[in-house]
Each structure stands twice: as structure tokens, then as C-alpha cells.
PDB file of C-alpha atoms and ligand atoms in Angstrom:
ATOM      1  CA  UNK A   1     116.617 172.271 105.401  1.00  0.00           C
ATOM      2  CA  UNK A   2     118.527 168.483 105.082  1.00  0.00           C
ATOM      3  CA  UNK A   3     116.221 167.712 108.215  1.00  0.00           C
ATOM      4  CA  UNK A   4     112.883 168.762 106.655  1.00  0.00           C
ATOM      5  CA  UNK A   5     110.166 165.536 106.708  1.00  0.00           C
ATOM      6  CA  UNK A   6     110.881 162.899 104.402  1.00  0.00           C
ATOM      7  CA  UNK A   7     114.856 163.763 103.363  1.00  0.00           C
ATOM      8  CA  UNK A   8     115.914 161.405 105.838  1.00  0.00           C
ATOM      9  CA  UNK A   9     116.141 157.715 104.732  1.00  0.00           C
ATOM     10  CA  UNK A  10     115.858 154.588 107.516  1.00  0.00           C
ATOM     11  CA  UNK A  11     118.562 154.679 109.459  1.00  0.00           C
ATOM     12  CA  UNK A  12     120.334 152.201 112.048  1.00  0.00           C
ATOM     13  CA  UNK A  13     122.461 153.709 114.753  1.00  0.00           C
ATOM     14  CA  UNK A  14     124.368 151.315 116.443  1.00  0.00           C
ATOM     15  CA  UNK A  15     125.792 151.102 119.980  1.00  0.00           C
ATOM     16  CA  UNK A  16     129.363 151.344 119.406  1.00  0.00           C
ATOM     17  CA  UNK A  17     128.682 154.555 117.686  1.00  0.00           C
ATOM     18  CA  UNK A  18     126.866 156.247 120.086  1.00  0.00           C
ATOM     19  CA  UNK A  19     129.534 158.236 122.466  1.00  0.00           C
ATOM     20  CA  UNK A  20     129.462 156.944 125.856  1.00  0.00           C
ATOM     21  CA  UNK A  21     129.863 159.845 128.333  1.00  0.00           C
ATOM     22  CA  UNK A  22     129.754 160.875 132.136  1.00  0.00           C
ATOM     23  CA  UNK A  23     126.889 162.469 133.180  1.00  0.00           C
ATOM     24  CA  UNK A  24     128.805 164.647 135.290  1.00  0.00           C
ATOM     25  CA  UNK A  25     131.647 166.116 133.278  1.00  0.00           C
ATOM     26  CA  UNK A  26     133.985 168.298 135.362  1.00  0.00           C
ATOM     27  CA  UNK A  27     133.460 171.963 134.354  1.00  0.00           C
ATOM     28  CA  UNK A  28     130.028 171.758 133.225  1.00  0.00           C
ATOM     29  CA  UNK A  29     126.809 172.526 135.112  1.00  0.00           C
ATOM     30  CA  UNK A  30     126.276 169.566 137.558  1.00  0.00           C
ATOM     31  CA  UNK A  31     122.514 167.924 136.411  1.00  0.00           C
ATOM     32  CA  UNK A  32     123.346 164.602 138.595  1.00  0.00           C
ATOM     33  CA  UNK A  33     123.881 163.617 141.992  1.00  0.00           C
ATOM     34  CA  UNK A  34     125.715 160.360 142.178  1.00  0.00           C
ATOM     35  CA  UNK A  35     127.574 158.618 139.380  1.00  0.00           C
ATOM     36  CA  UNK A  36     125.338 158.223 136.350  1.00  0.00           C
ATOM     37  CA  UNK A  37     126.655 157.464 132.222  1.00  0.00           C
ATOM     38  CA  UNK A  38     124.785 158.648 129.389  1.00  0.00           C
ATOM     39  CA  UNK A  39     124.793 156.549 125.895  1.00  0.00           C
ATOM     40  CA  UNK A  40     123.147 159.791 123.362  1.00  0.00           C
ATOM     41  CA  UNK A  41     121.144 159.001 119.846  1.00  0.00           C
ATOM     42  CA  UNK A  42     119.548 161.958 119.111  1.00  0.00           C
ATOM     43  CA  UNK A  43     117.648 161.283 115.756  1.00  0.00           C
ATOM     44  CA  UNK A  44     116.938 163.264 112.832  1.00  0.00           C
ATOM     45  CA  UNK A  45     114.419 164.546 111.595  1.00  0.00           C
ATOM     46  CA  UNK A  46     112.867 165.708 114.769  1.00  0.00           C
ATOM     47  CA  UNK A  47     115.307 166.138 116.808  1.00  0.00           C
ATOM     48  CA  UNK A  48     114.112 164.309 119.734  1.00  0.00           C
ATOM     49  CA  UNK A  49     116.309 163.077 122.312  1.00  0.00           C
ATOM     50  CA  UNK A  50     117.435 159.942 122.984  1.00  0.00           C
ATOM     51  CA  UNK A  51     119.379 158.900 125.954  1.00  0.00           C
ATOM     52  CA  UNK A  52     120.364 155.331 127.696  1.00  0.00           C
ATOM     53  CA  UNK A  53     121.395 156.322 131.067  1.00  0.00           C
ATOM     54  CA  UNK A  54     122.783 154.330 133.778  1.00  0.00           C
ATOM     55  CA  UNK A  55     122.554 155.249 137.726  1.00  0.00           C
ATOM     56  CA  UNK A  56     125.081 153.382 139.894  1.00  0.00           C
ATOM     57  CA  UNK A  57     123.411 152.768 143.669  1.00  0.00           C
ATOM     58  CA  UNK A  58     121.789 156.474 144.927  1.00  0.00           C
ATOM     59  CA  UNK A  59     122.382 158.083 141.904  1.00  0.00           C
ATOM     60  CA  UNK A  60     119.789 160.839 140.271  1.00  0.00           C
ATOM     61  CA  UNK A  61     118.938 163.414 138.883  1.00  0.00           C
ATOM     62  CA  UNK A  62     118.619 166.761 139.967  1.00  0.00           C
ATOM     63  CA  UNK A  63     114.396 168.214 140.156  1.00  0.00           C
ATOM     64  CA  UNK A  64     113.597 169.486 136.660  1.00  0.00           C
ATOM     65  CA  UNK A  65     111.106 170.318 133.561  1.00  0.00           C
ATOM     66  CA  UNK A  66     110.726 169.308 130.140  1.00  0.00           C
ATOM     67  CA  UNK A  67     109.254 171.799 127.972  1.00  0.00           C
ATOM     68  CA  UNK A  68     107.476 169.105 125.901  1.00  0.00           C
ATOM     69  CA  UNK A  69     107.601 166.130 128.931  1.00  0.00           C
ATOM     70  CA  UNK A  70     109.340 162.836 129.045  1.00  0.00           C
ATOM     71  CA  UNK A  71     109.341 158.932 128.338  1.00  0.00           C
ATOM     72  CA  UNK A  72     111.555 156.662 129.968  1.00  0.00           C
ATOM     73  CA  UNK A  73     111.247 153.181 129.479  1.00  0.00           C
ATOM     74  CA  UNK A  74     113.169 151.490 132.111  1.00  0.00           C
ATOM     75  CA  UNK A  75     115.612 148.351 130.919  1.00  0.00           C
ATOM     76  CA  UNK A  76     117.032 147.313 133.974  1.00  0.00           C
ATOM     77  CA  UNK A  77     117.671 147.357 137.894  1.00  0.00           C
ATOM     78  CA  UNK A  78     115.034 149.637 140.053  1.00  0.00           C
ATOM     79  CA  UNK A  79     115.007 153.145 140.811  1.00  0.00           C
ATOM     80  CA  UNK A  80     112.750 156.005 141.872  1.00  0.00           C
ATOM     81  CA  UNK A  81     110.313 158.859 140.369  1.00  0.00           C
ATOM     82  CA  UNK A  82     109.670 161.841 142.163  1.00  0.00           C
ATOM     83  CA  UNK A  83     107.194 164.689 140.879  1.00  0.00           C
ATOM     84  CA  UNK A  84     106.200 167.637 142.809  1.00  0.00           C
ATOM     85  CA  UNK A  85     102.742 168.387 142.946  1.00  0.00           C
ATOM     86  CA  UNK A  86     102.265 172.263 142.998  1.00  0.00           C
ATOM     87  CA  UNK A  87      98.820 172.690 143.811  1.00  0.00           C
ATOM     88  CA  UNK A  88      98.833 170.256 147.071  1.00  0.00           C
ATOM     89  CA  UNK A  89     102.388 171.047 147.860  1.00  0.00           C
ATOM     90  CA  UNK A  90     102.904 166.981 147.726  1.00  0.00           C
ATOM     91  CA  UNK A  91     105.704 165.126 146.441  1.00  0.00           C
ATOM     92  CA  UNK A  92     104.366 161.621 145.332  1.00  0.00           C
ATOM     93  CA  UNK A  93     106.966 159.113 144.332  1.00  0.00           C
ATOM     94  CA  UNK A  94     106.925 155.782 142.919  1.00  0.00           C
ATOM     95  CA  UNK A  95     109.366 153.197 142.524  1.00  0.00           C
ATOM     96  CA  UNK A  96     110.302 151.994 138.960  1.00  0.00           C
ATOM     97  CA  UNK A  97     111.821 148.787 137.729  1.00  0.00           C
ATOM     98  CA  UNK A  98     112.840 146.806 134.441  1.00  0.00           C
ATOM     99  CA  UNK A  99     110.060 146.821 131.916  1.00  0.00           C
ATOM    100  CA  UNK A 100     108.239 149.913 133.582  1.00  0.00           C
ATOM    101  CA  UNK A 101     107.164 153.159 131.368  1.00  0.00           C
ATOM    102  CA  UNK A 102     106.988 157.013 132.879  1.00  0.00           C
ATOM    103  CA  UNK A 103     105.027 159.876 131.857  1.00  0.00           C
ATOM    104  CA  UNK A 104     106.509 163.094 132.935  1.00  0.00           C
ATOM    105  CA  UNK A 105     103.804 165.985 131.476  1.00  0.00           C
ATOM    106  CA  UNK A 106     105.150 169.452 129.913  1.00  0.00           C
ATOM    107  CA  UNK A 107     106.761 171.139 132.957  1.00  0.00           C
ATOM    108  CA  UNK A 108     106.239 168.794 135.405  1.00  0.00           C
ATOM    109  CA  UNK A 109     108.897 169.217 138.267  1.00  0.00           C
ATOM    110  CA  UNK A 110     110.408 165.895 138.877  1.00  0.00           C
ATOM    111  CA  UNK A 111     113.442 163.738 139.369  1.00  0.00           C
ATOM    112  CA  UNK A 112     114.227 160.147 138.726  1.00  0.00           C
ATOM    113  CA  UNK A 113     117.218 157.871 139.360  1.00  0.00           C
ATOM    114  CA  UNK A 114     118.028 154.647 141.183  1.00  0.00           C
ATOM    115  CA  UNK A 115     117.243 153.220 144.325  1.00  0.00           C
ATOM    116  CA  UNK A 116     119.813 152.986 147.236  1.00  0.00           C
ATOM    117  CA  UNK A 117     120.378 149.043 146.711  1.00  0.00           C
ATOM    118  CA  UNK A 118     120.280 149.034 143.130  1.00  0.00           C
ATOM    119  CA  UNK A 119     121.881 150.713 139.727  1.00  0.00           C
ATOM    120  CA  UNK A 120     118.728 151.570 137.285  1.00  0.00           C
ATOM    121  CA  UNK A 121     119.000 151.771 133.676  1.00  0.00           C
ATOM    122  CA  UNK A 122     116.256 153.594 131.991  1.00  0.00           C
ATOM    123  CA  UNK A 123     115.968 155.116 128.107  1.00  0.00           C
ATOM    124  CA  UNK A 124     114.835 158.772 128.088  1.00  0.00           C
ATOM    125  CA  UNK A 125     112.764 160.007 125.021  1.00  0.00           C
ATOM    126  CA  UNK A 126     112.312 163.565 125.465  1.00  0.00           C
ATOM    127  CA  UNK A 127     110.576 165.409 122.212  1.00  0.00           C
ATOM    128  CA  UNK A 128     112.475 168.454 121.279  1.00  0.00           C
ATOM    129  CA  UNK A 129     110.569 172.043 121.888  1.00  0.00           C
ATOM    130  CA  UNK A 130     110.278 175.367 120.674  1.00  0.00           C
ATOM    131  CA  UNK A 131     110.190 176.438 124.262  1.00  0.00           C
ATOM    132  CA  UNK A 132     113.376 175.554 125.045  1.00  0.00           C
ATOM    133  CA  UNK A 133     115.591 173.681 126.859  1.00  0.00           C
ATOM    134  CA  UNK A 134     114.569 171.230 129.731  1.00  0.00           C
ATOM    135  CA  UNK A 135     115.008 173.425 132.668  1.00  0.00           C
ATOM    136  CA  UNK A 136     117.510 171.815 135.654  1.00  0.00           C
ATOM    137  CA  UNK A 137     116.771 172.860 139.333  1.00  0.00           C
ATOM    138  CA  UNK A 138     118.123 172.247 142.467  1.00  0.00           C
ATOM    139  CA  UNK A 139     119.497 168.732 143.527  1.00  0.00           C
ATOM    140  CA  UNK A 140     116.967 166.382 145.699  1.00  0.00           C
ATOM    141  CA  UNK A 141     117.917 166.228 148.893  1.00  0.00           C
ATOM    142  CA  UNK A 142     118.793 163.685 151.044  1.00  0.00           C
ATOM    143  CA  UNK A 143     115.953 164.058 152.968  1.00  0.00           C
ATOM    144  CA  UNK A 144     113.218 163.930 149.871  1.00  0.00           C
ATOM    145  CA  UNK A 145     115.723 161.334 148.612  1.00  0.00           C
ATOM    146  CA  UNK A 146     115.574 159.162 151.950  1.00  0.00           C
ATOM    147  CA  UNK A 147     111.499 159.728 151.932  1.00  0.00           C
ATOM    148  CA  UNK A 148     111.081 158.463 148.360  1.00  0.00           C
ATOM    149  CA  UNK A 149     113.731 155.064 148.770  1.00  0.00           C
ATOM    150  CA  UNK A 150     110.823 154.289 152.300  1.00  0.00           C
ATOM    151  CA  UNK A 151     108.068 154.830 150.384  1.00  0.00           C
ATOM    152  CA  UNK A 152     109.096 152.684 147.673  1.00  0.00           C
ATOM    153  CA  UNK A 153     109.858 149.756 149.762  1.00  0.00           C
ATOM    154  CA  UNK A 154     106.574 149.465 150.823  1.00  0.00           C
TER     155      UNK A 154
HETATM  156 MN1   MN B   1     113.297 164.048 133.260  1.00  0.00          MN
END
């Protein structure tokens, strides 16, 4: 196996060779609400996946799970985190912005995406799992969208 530990050298991936794409390509399952690009690095040898995305204004994505959980590591603009607690039946949200870190756990229904006055650029680090693929649910809706944009303007 060419991706087994240790037969990979250093390696530099730049920008202009990472393919820029639409996170909502016509035909394929809809993940997004809003308009949202996607630069993808996904690294060898573990496979874990690397992606800049960009939200325009109100842009998200829909409520779903990692298998292994998530990083993001937000660059720029501000945006919004959403996780549903499913025990208390809660959904606490926070607002994010430049310089900010997230810690999704394994499974852990959430969304995130960009506030209603501002685009949000975060990078998503999401490990690669044996379980599977993350698992996309239904799109927030504008009412849990509204409630989380209030909440973080407080
Ligand atoms: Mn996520």
C-alpha cells in the first residue's frame, strides 16, 4: 500500500493546485443552503480531509455527523455553530469569527456557516473513519437559522 506510514515524503500542496469547486454542484445531493465554495487538499497518508470553504452572507450547511468529529479553524469573516443536544433536546449555538477553533465530537449533530451580515471562511479538518462517511441531514431551517444569527448578536 503506496499510502502505508512513512512512503510518503514532505510534501507542499499549493493553492493554485487545489480545484476550486461549488459546494452545490447541480445534480448532486444538496449538503448547503446558500452559496458556499470549497478549495479540497486531502492529504496522504491518512487520508484526512482538508477543506477551505467559503460562505457568502446566510450561507450553511445542512445538520450533520462526522464519524470521527471535526476541526475548523476559522480564517476570516463571522459565522455560526449550531449543535443539537440530544439528551436536553437543546440546540446551543455560538457565533464564530476569524482566528476562532471548533470542536465538533464523533457524531455530534451540528451545522455551521456564516452569519446573515457576513461571508465566513473557515478550514475544515475532518479525520477520515472506518465508520464511514460523515452523515448529511436535513437543512436548518430558517427558523433555527433566525434563532442562532439573535443569539449570536448578543
Ligand atoms: Mn461539520
Amino acid at each position: 500500500l503506496r499510502e502505508a506510514a512513512g512512503e510518503v515524503d514532505m510534501r507542499v500542496v499549493a493553492q493554485q493546485d487545489m480545484e476550486l469547486e461549488r459546494g452545490n454542484k447541480p445534480g448532486e445531493p444538496q449538503h448547503f443552503t446558500g452559496t458556499v465554495w470549497m478549495l479540497r487538499c486531502s492529504v496522504p497518508p491518512f487520508g484526512t480531509g482538508i477543506h477551505q470553504v467559503f460562505f457568502e452572507r446566510e450561507a450553511r450547511t445542512h445538520w450533520h455527523r462526522h464519524p470521527e468529529g471535526q476541526i475548523l479553524y476559522v480564517v476570516s469573516g463571522r459565522g455560526l455553530v449550531q449543535k443539537l443536544d440530544e439528551k436536553k433536546g437543546t440546540k446551543p449555538s455560538e457565533e464564530i469569527s476569524a482566528g476562532d477553533f471548533v470542536y465538533f465530537a464523533p457524531n455530534e449533530k451540528h451545522w455551521h456557516g456564516a452569519r446573515s451580515d457576513s461571508f465566513m471562511v473557515h478550514v475544515a479538518i475532518t479525520p477520515r473513519s472506518r465508520a464511514g462517511e460523515t452523515c448529511w441531514e436535513e437543512e436548518v431551517s430558517p427558523e433555527d437559522y433566525s434563532v442562532a444569527s439573535l443569539k449570536g448578536q448578543e
